[in-house]
Amino acid sequence: MARTPAREEKYRWVGPLLADRIVMFQRRSDQKLYSTMIDARNASSVGVTRDYPEHAYLLGEGFTNLKVVSTPEMMVRFLMNYRTPLIVGGGAVIADLAQHAGFQREQIKMTEIELFRVDLYIALSKDTSDSEVERWQQALDRFKANAAYHALLV
């Protein structure tokens, strides 16, 4: 989960797992080039998942062309079914989102439009004890020191 100021006090945090870039994506088959926030504002719409950090970010940037959906997989379906020319998401997860939505990662192209960078964490309940959070953190630290962790990031 993205650790953001709005979420900070709602959870206990373990991590970071990895850093991610929140960017805009388009269909690889789309001949139009989207490379700036101005291009995105001028697009017919931008698909975004309701209540995700990127949704709040684009609202704060004054975007009025957002096509808000309930799940990231739905957002990918909107893109691939020509219901929106752009979507927003994390570069680290787009391949899995495409696959879960029934598409191939190669059908989606990352644009040059980066909204922000974020660290991804494991979010635990606020009721989780300090000792349990520490146990999780130590386990993650051991895993990150292992070659298997680095293989997952490739």
Coordinates of C-alpha atoms in Angstrom, one line a residue:
M1 CA 0.0 0.0 0.0
A2 CA 1.2 3.5 -0.8
R3 CA 2.2 5.3 2.5
T4 CA 0.8 8.8 2.2
P5 CA 0.2 11.6 4.7
A6 CA -3.6 10.9 4.5
R7 CA -3.0 7.2 5.5
E8 CA -0.2 7.7 7.9
E9 CA -2.2 7.6 11.2
K10 CA -4.6 4.9 10.0
Y11 CA -2.1 2.0 10.0
R12 CA 1.0 0.6 11.5
W13 CA 3.7 0.3 8.7
V14 CA 6.2 -2.3 7.7
G15 CA 8.7 -1.5 5.0
P16 CA 9.3 0.0 2.6
L17 CA 8.8 -2.9 0.2
L18 CA 9.8 -0.9 -2.8
A19 CA 9.6 2.6 -4.4
D20 CA 7.2 3.1 -7.3
R21 CA 6.4 5.8 -9.8
I22 CA 2.8 6.9 -10.3
V23 CA 2.5 7.6 -14.0
M24 CA 0.0 7.7 -16.9
F25 CA -0.4 4.8 -19.3
Q26 CA -2.0 4.6 -22.7
R27 CA -2.8 1.8 -25.2
R28 CA 0.4 0.8 -27.2
S29 CA -1.8 0.9 -30.3
D30 CA -2.8 4.6 -29.7
Q31 CA -0.9 6.8 -32.2
K32 CA -1.4 9.9 -30.2
L33 CA 1.6 11.0 -28.0
Y34 CA 0.8 12.0 -24.4
S35 CA 3.9 13.4 -22.8
T36 CA 2.9 16.3 -20.5
M37 CA 0.3 17.1 -17.9
I38 CA -1.2 19.6 -20.5
D39 CA -1.7 16.7 -22.9
A40 CA -3.5 14.7 -20.1
R41 CA -5.7 17.7 -19.3
N42 CA -6.6 18.0 -23.0
A43 CA -7.4 14.3 -23.3
S44 CA -11.1 13.3 -23.5
S45 CA -10.6 11.6 -20.1
V46 CA -8.1 10.1 -17.7
G47 CA -9.1 6.9 -15.9
V48 CA -8.3 6.8 -12.2
T49 CA -9.3 4.6 -9.2
R50 CA -11.6 6.2 -6.7
D51 CA -10.0 7.3 -3.5
Y52 CA -6.5 6.3 -4.5
P53 CA -3.7 8.8 -3.9
E54 CA -3.5 9.6 -7.6
H55 CA -7.2 10.5 -7.7
A56 CA -6.7 13.1 -4.9
Y57 CA -3.6 14.3 -6.6
L58 CA -5.3 15.0 -10.0
L59 CA -8.3 16.6 -8.3
G60 CA -5.8 18.9 -6.5
E61 CA -4.2 19.7 -9.8
G62 CA -7.6 20.8 -11.2
F63 CA -8.3 17.9 -13.5
T64 CA -11.9 18.0 -14.6
N65 CA -11.8 15.1 -17.1
L66 CA -11.4 12.2 -14.7
K67 CA -13.2 9.0 -15.4
V68 CA -13.4 7.6 -11.8
V69 CA -13.8 3.8 -11.4
S70 CA -14.0 1.5 -8.4
T71 CA -11.1 -0.9 -9.1
P72 CA -7.7 -0.7 -10.8
E73 CA -8.7 -3.7 -13.0
M74 CA -11.8 -1.8 -14.2
M75 CA -9.6 1.1 -15.0
V76 CA -7.4 -1.1 -17.3
R77 CA -10.6 -2.5 -18.9
F78 CA -11.7 1.1 -19.6
L79 CA -8.4 1.8 -21.3
M80 CA -8.3 -1.3 -23.4
N81 CA -11.9 -1.0 -24.4
Y82 CA -11.4 2.5 -25.7
R83 CA -13.5 4.2 -22.9
T84 CA -10.5 6.4 -21.9
P85 CA -7.2 7.1 -23.6
L86 CA -5.2 7.4 -20.4
I87 CA -5.1 5.7 -17.0
V88 CA -3.0 6.4 -13.9
G89 CA -1.2 3.8 -11.8
G90 CA 2.1 2.4 -10.5
G91 CA 4.7 1.2 -12.8
A92 CA 5.5 -1.7 -10.5
V93 CA 1.9 -3.1 -10.7
I94 CA 0.7 -2.4 -14.2
A95 CA 1.7 -5.9 -15.5
D96 CA -0.4 -7.6 -12.8
L97 CA -3.3 -5.3 -13.3
A98 CA -3.3 -5.9 -17.1
Q99 CA -3.2 -9.7 -16.5
H100 CA -6.0 -9.6 -14.0
A101 CA -8.1 -7.5 -16.3
G102 CA -7.5 -10.1 -19.1
F103 CA -4.9 -8.2 -21.2
Q104 CA -1.2 -8.4 -21.9
R105 CA 1.3 -5.9 -20.3
E106 CA 2.7 -5.3 -23.8
Q107 CA -0.7 -3.8 -24.9
I108 CA -0.1 -0.9 -22.4
K109 CA 2.5 1.7 -22.8
M110 CA 3.9 4.0 -20.1
T111 CA 3.8 7.7 -21.0
E112 CA 6.4 10.3 -19.9
I113 CA 3.8 11.8 -17.5
E114 CA 4.9 11.1 -13.9
L115 CA 2.6 12.4 -11.2
F116 CA 4.7 11.5 -8.1
R117 CA 6.8 8.8 -6.5
V118 CA 5.7 6.7 -3.6
D119 CA 7.1 4.1 -1.2
L120 CA 5.0 0.9 -0.9
Y121 CA 4.5 -0.7 2.5
I122 CA 2.7 -3.5 4.3
A123 CA -0.1 -1.8 6.2
L124 CA -1.1 -3.4 9.5
S125 CA -4.0 -2.6 11.8
K126 CA -3.5 0.1 14.3
D127 CA -4.3 -2.5 16.9
T128 CA -1.2 -4.5 16.0
S129 CA 1.3 -4.7 18.9
D130 CA 4.8 -3.1 18.7
S131 CA 6.3 -6.6 19.0
E132 CA 4.3 -7.9 16.1
V133 CA 5.2 -4.9 13.9
E134 CA 8.8 -5.4 14.8
R135 CA 8.6 -9.1 13.9
W136 CA 7.1 -8.3 10.5
Q137 CA 9.8 -5.6 9.9
Q138 CA 12.6 -8.0 10.8
A139 CA 11.2 -10.7 8.5
L140 CA 10.9 -8.2 5.7
D141 CA 14.5 -6.9 6.3
R142 CA 15.8 -10.5 6.1
F143 CA 13.8 -11.1 2.9
K144 CA 15.2 -7.9 1.3
A145 CA 18.7 -9.0 2.1
N146 CA 18.0 -12.2 0.1
A147 CA 18.6 -12.6 -3.7
A148 CA 15.0 -13.8 -4.1
Y149 CA 13.7 -10.3 -3.2
H150 CA 15.8 -8.7 -5.9
A151 CA 14.7 -11.3 -8.4
L152 CA 11.1 -10.3 -7.8
L153 CA 11.8 -6.7 -8.7
V154 CA 13.2 -7.6 -12.2

